[in-house]
Coordinates of C-alpha atoms in Angstrom, one line a residue:
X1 CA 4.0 -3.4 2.1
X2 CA 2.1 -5.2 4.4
X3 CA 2.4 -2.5 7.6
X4 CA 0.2 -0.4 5.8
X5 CA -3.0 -0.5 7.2
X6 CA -1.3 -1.3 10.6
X7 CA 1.1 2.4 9.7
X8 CA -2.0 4.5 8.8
X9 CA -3.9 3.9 11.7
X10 CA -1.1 4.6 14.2
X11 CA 0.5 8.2 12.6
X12 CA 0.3 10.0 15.5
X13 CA -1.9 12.6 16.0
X14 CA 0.8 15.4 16.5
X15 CA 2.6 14.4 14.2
X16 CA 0.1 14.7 11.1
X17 CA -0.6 17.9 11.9
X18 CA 2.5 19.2 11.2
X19 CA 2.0 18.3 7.5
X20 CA -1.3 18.6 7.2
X21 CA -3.0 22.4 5.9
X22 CA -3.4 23.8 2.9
X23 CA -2.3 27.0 4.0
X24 CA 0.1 26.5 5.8
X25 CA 3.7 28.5 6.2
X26 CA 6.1 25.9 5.7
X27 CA 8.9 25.2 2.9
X28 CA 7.9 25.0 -0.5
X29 CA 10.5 22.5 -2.0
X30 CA 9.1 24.6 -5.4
X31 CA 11.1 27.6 -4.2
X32 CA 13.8 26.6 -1.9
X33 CA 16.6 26.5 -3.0
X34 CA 18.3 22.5 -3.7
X35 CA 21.1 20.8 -1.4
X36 CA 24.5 21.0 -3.1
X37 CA 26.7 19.6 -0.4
X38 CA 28.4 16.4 -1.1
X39 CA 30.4 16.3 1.9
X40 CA 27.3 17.4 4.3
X41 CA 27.0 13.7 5.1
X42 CA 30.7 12.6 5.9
X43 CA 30.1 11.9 9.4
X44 CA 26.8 10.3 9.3
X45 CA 26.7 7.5 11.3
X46 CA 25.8 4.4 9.0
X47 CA 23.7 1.1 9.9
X48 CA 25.3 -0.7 7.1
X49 CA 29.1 -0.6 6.5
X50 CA 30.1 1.5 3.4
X51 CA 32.0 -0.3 1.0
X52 CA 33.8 3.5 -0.4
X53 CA 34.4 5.7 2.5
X54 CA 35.8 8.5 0.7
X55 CA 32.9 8.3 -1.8
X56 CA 29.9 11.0 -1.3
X57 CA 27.3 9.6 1.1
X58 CA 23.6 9.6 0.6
X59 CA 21.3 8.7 3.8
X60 CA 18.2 6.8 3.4
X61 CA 15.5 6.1 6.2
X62 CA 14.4 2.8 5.1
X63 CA 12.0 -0.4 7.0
X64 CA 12.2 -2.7 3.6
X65 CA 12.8 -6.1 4.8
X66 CA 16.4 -6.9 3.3
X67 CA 17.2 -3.2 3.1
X68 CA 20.8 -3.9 3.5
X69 CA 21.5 -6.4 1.3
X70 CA 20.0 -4.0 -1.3
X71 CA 22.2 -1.1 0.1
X72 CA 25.1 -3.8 -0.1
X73 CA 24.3 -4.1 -3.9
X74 CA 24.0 -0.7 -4.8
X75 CA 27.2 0.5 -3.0
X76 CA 29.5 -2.7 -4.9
X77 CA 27.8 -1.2 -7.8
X78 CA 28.5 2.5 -7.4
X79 CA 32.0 4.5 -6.8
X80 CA 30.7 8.0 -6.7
X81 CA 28.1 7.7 -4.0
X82 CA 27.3 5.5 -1.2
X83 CA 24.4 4.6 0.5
X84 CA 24.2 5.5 4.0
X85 CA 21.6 3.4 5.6
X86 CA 20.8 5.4 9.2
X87 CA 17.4 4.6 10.2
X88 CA 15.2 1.5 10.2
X89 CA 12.1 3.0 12.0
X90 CA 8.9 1.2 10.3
X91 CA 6.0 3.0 8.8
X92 CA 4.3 5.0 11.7
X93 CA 7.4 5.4 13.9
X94 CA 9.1 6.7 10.4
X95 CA 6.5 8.9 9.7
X96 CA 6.6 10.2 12.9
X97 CA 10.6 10.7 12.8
X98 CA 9.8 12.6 9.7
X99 CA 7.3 14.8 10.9
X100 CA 9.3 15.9 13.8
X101 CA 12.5 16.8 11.4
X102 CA 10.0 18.5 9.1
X103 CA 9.0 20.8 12.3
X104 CA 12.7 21.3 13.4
X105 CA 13.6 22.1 9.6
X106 CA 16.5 19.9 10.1
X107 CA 17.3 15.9 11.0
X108 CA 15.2 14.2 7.9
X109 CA 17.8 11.6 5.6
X110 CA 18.1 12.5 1.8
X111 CA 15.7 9.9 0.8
X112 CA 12.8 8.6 2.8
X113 CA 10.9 5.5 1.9
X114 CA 7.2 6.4 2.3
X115 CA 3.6 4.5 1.5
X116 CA 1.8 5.7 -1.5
X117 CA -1.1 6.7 0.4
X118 CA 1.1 9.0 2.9
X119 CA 2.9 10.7 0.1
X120 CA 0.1 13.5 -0.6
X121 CA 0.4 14.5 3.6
X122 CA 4.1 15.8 3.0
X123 CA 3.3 17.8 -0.6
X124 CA -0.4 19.2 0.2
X125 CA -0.8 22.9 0.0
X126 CA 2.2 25.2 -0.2
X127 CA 3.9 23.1 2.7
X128 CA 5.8 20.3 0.1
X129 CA 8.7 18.8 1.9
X130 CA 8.9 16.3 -1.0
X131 CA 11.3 17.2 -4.0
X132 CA 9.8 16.8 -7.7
X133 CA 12.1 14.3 -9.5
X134 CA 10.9 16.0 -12.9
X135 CA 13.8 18.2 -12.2
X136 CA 16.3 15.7 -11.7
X137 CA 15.0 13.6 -14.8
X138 CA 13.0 10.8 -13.5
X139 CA 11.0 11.0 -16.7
X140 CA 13.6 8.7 -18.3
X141 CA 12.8 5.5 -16.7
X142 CA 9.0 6.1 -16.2
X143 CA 8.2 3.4 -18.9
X144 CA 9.9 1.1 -16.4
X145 CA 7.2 1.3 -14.3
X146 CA 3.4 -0.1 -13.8
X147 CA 1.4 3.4 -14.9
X148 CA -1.2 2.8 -11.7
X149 CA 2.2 3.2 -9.7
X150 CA 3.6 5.8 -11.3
X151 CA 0.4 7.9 -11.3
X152 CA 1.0 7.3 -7.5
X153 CA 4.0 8.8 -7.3
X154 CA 2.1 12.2 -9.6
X155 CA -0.3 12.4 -6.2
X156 CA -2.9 12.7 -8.8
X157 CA -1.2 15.2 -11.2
X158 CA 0.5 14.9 -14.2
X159 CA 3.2 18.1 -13.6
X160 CA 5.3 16.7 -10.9
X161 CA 6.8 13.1 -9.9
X162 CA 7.4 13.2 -6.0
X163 CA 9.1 9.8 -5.9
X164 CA 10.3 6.5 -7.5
X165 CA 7.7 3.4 -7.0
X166 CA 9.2 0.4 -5.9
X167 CA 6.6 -2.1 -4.9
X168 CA 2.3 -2.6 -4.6
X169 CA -0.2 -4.4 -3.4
X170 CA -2.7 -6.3 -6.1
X171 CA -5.3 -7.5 -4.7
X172 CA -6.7 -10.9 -5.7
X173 CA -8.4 -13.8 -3.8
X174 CA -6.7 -16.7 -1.8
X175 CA -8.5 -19.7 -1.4
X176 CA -8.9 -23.1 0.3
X177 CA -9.4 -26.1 -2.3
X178 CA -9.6 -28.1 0.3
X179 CA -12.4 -26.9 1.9
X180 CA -14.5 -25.9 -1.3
X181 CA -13.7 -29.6 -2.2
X182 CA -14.7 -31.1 1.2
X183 CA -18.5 -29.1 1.0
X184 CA -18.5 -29.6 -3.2
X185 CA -18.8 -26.0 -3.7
X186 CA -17.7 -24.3 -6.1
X187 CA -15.2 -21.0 -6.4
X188 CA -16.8 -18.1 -6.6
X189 CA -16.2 -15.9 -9.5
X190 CA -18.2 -12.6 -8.6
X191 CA -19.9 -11.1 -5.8
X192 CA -23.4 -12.8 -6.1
X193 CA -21.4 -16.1 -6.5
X194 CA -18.9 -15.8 -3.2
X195 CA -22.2 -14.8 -1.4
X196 CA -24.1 -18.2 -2.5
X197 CA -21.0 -20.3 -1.9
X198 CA -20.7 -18.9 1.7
X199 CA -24.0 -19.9 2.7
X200 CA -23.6 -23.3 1.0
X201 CA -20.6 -23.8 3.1
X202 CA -22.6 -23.0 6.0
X203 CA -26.0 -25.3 5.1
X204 CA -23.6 -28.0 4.3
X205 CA -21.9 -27.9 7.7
X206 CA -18.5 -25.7 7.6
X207 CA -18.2 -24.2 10.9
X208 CA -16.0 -20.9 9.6
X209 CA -16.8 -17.9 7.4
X210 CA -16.3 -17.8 3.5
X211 CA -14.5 -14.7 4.1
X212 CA -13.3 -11.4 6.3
X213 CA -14.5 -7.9 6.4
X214 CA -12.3 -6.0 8.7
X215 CA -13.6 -2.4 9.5
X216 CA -10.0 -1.7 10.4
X217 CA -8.9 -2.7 7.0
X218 CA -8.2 1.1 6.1
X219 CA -6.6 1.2 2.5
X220 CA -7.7 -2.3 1.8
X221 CA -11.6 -1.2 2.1
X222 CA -11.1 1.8 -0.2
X223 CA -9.8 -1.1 -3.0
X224 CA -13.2 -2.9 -2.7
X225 CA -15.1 1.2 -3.2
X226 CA -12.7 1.7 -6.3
X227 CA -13.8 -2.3 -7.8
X228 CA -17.8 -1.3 -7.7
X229 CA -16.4 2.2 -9.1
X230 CA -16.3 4.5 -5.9
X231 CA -13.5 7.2 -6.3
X232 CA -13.9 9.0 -2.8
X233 CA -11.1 10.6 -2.7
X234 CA -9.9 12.8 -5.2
X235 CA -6.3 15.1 -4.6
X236 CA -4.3 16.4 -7.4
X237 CA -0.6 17.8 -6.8
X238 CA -1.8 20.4 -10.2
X239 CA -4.3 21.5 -7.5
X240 CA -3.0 21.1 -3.8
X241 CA -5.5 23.1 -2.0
X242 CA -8.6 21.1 -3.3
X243 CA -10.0 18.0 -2.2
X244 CA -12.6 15.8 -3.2
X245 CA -14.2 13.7 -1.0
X246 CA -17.4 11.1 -1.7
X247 CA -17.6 8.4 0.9
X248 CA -21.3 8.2 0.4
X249 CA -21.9 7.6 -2.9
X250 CA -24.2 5.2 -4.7
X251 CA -21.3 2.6 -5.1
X252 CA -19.9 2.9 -1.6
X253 CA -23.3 2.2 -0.2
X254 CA -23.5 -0.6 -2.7
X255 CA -20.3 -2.7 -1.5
X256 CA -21.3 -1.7 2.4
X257 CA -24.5 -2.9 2.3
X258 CA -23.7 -6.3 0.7
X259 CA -20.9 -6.9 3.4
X260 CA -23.0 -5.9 6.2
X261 CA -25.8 -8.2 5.0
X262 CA -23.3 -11.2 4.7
X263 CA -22.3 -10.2 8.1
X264 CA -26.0 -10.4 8.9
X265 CA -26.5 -14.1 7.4
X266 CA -23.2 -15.1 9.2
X267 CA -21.6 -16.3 6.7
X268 CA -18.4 -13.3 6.7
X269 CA -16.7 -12.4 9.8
X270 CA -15.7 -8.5 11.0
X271 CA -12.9 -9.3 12.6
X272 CA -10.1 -6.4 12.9
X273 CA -6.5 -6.6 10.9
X274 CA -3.1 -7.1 12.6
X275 CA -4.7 -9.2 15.5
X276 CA -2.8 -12.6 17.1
X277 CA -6.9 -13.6 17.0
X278 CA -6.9 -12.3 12.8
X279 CA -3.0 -14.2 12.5
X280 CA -4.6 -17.1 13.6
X281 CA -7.4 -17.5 11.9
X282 CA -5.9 -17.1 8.4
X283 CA -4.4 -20.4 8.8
X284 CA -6.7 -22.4 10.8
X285 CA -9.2 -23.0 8.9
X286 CA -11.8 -20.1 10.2
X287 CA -11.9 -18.6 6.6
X288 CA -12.1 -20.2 3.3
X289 CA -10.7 -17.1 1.3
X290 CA -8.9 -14.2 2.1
X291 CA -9.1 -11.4 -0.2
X292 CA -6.1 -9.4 -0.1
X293 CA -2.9 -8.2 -0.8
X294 CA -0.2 -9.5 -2.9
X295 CA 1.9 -9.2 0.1
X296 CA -0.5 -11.8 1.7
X297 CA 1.5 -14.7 0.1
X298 CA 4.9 -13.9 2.3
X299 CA 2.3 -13.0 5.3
X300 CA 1.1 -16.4 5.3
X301 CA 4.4 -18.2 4.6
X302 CA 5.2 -17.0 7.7
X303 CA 2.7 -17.7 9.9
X304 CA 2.4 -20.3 12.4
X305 CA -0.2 -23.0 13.2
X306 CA -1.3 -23.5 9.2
X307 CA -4.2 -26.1 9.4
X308 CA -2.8 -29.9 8.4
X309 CA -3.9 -30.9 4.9
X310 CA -5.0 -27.5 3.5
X311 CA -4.5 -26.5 -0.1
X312 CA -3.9 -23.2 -1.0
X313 CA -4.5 -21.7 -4.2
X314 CA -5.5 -17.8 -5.9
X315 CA -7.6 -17.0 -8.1
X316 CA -9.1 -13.5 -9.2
X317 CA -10.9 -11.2 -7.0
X318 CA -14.6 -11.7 -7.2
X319 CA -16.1 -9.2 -8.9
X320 CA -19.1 -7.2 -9.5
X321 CA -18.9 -7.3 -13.9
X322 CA -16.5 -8.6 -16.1
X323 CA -15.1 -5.0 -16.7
X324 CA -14.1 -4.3 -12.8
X325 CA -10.8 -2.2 -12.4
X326 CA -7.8 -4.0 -11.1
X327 CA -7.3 -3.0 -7.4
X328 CA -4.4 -2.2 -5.3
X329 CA -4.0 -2.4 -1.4
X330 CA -0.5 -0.6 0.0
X331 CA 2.7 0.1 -2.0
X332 CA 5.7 2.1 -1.4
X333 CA 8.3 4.6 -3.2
X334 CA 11.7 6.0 -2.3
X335 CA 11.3 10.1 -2.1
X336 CA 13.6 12.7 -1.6
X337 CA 13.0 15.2 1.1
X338 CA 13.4 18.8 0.9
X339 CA 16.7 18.3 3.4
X340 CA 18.2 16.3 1.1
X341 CA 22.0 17.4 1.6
X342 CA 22.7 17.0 -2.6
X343 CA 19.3 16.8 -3.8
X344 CA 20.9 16.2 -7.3
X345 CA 22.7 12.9 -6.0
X346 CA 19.9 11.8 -3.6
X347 CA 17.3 12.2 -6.8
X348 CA 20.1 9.5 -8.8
X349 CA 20.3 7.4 -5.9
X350 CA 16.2 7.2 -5.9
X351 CA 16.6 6.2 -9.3
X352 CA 18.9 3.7 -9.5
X353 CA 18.5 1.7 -6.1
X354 CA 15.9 -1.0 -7.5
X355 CA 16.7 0.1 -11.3
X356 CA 18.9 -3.4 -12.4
X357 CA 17.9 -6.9 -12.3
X358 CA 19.9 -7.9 -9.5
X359 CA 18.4 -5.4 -7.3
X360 CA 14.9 -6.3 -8.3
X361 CA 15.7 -9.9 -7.6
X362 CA 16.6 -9.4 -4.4
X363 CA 13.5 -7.2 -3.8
X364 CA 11.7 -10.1 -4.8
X365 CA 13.2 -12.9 -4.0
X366 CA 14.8 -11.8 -0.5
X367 CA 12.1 -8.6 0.5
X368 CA 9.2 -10.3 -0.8
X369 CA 8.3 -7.0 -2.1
X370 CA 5.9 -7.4 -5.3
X371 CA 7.4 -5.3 -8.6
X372 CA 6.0 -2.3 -10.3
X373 CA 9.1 -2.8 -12.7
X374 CA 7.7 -3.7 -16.0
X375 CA 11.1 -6.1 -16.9
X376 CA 10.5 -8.1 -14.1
X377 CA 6.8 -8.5 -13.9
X378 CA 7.0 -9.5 -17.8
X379 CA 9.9 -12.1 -17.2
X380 CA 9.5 -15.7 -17.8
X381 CA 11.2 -17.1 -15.1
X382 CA 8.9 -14.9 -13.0
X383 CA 5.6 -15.3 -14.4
X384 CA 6.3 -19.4 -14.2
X385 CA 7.6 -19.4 -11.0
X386 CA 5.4 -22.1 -8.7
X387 CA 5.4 -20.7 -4.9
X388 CA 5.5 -24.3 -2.7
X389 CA 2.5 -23.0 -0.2
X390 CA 0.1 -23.1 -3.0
X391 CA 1.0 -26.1 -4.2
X392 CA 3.6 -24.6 -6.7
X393 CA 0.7 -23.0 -8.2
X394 CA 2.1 -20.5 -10.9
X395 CA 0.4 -17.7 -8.4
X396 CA 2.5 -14.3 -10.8
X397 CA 0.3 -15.1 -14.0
X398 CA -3.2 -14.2 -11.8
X399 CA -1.4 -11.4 -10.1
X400 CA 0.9 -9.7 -12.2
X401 CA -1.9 -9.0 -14.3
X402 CA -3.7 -7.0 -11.9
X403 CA -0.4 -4.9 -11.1
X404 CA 0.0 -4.2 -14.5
X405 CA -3.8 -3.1 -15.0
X406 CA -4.3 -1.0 -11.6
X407 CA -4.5 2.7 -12.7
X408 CA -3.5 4.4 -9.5
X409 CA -5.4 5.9 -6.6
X410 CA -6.0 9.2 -5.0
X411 CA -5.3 9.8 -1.5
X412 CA -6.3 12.9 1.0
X413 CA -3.7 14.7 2.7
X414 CA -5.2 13.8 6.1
X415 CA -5.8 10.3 4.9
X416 CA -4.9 8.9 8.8
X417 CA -8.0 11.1 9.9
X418 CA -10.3 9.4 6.7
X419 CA -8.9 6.2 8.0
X420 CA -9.9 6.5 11.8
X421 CA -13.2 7.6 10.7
X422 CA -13.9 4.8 8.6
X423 CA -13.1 2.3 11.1
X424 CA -15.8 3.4 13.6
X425 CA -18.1 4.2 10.6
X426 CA -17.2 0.6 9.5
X427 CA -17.4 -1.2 13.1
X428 CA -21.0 0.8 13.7
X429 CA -22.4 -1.0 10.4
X430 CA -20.7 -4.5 10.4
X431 CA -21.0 -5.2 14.5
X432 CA -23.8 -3.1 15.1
X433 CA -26.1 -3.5 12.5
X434 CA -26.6 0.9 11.9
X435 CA -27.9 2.4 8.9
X436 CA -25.6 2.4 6.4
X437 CA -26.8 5.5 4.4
X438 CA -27.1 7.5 7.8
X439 CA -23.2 6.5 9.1
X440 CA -21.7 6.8 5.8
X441 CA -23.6 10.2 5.3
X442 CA -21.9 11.2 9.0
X443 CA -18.9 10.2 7.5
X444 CA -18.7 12.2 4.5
X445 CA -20.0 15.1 6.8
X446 CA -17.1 14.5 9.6
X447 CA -14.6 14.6 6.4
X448 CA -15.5 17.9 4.9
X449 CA -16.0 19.6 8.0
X450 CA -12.4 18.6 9.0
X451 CA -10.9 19.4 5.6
X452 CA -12.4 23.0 5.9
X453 CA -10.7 23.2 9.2
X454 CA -7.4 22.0 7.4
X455 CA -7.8 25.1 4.9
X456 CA -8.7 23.0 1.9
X457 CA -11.8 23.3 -0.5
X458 CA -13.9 20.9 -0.6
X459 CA -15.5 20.0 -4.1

């Protein structure tokens, strides 16, 4: 999803610390007891229109773009329960909503969608508000799924599922032809290469940057860490009250210091994310790659002001060997909350909304929402599929790839906190030229001070 970095940085303050502790004195979802009442939601007060009224309703808070027309399928698909759509809120507002129901121990819908990387801050410590789907059987259709995105959904663990994936972010690189054609230069394959071809762009006269390193990226800049092999986080659902945190190692300082001497040479800019200023220069010609999300390809379909005559294409990330991991930026799944109102019906209708092919082709066709179903990111007709702003460039056989090989990623139950502190860290050493061993060893200080705080054990 692309609000992701935009969501994590805006979680309200308040807000996260309702979730956030390891010792905490909330619900444990382990021991209360489940919701059996399929006539708790009669009255709720849809968004969409129910196609059964006198079926069982199940309410979903959900921002996916086309949400209803997915509701719409799944409701003309099903007569025993119905979908009952009843809040839109996107990513921080949502979270927000949820935290505030979590306090009042009352107001949250059955199933909330929620960002992989916000899932751990509702199930850390004894304080899980998120049901395990183990218990409801969502074993059965793991195989349907990427394993990097279903080892999401385990927070880390291998005990408990708290949640069905439905989409992710690979991360590859998309590219100007045009320009690299104009300069003769060619496309960079790895690191060393992309930092040669941006300053032979700029010797032979092209006025942008090669490339964007936004200290505001949040998740994104975690992705490059895990390529050159930096797991800083580590946080296991088998072991809620630890966490591991290592924002200051070896290969951390590695990717940092090559970005901040790129930055040096002028050849990368360190502009900030989800900016009119960033919007524009995507398109305009300002940078001759963007290394991003999957989600990037609907992003810049719909943006406005796309320089005349360019020629868009993707290729693979650059990377540092020829074994680098597949990365992942953002991602979501639908979970069921500890209110649910029939936590046995809400844990089916988690299972079944994107679980056909019709749904998944609307999800992809109509959300722009990239798979972790394995039927559909192993289809022909999408694998061959040419998307018209590259130049019906078959874009699925370089991405789908790296969805299928991403292994998953750990997040910290205060990742909002991490995320904040990596953007001034970040800003401090691209804009301002600081020591990158001395702010990324603040960093990891500021981190494990504040997790002690939380309650957790730092390893």
């Amino acid at each position: 999803m692309r609000s992701i970095n935009k969501a994590l940085g805006l979680v309200l303050a308040g807000a996260m610390a309702l979730s956030v502790g390891a010792c905490g004195s909330g619900s444990d979802s382990g021991s209360k007891a489940a919701g059996s009442d399929a006539h708790a939601n009669d009255s709720a007060k849809c968004i969409n229109k129910v196609k059964n009224p006198k079926a069982e309703k199940v309410t979903l808070w959900s921002w996916y773009p086309q949400v209803e027309k997915l509701i719409d399928h799944f409701n003309e698909t099903h007569n025993d329960v119905q979908v009952c759509w009843t809040s839109s809120d996107q990513s921080a507002k949502a979270y927000s909503r949820f935290s505030t129901a979590i306090k009042a121990k009352s107001g949250a819908a059955d199933i909330v969608q929620l960002e992989y990387a916000m899932m751990p801050q509702y199930a850390s410590g004894v304080e899980k508000h998120l049901v395990d789907l183990n218990k409801y059987g969502v074993g059965k259709i793991k195989n349907n799924y990427t394993p990097g995105a279903w080892k999401d959904v385990q927070l880390g663990g291998n005990k408990s599922v708290y949640g069905v994936p439905v989409d992710i972010g690979p991360v590859v690189m998309y590219y100007r032809k045009d320009i690299f054609d104009k300069y003769g230069v060619k496309i960079p394959t790895t690191w060393d290469e992309y930092e040669k071809a941006g300053l032979e762009l700029k010797a032979k006269g092209y006025q942008g940057h090669i490339g964007n390193w936004q200290p505001n990226g949040t998740l994104f800049n975690y992705a490059y860490y895990d390529q050159a092999g930096g797991k800083v986080f580590k946080y296991s659902a088998n072991d809620p009250e630890k966490v591991g945190i290592d924002v200051n190692s070896a290969s951390v300082k590695k990717v940092v210091t090559f970005w901040q001497k790129m930055a040096k040479e002028g050849i990368v800019a360190t502009d900030d994310t989800d900016t009119a200023a960033w919007n524009k220069k995507n398109v305009d010609g300002s940078y001759a790659t963007i290394i991003h999300a999957s989600w990037m390809v609907g992003y810049l379909n719909g943006l406005s002001g796309v320089q005349d005559g360019s020629i868009w294409q993707v290729a693979k990330a650059p990377g540092w060997t020829a074994n680098d991991p597949a990365i992942n930026c953002g991602g979501s799944a639908l979970t069921v909350t500890d209110q649910a109102k029939d936590t046995k019906q809400a844990a089916k209708v988690a299972m079944e909304f994107f679980g056909d092919d019709q749904a998944q082709d609307i999800a992809v066709n109509d959300s722009g929402l990239y798979p972790t179903w394995q039927k559909k990111l192993q289809s022909q007709a999408f694998l061959n599929r040419g998307e018209k702003f590259f130049n019906n460039q078959q874009i699925n056989k370089i991405i789908a790839p790296v969805a299928q090989n991403y292994k998953g990623y750990q997040f910290l139950p205060f990742q909002t906190y991490a995320n904040d502190e990596q953007t001034k860290t970040l800003a401090s050493i691209l804009r301002d030229g600081a020591n990158v061993s001395t702010k990324l060893d603040a960093w990891e200080k500021t981190l494990s001070t504040y997790a002690k705080q939380q309650g957790f054990t730092v390893e």
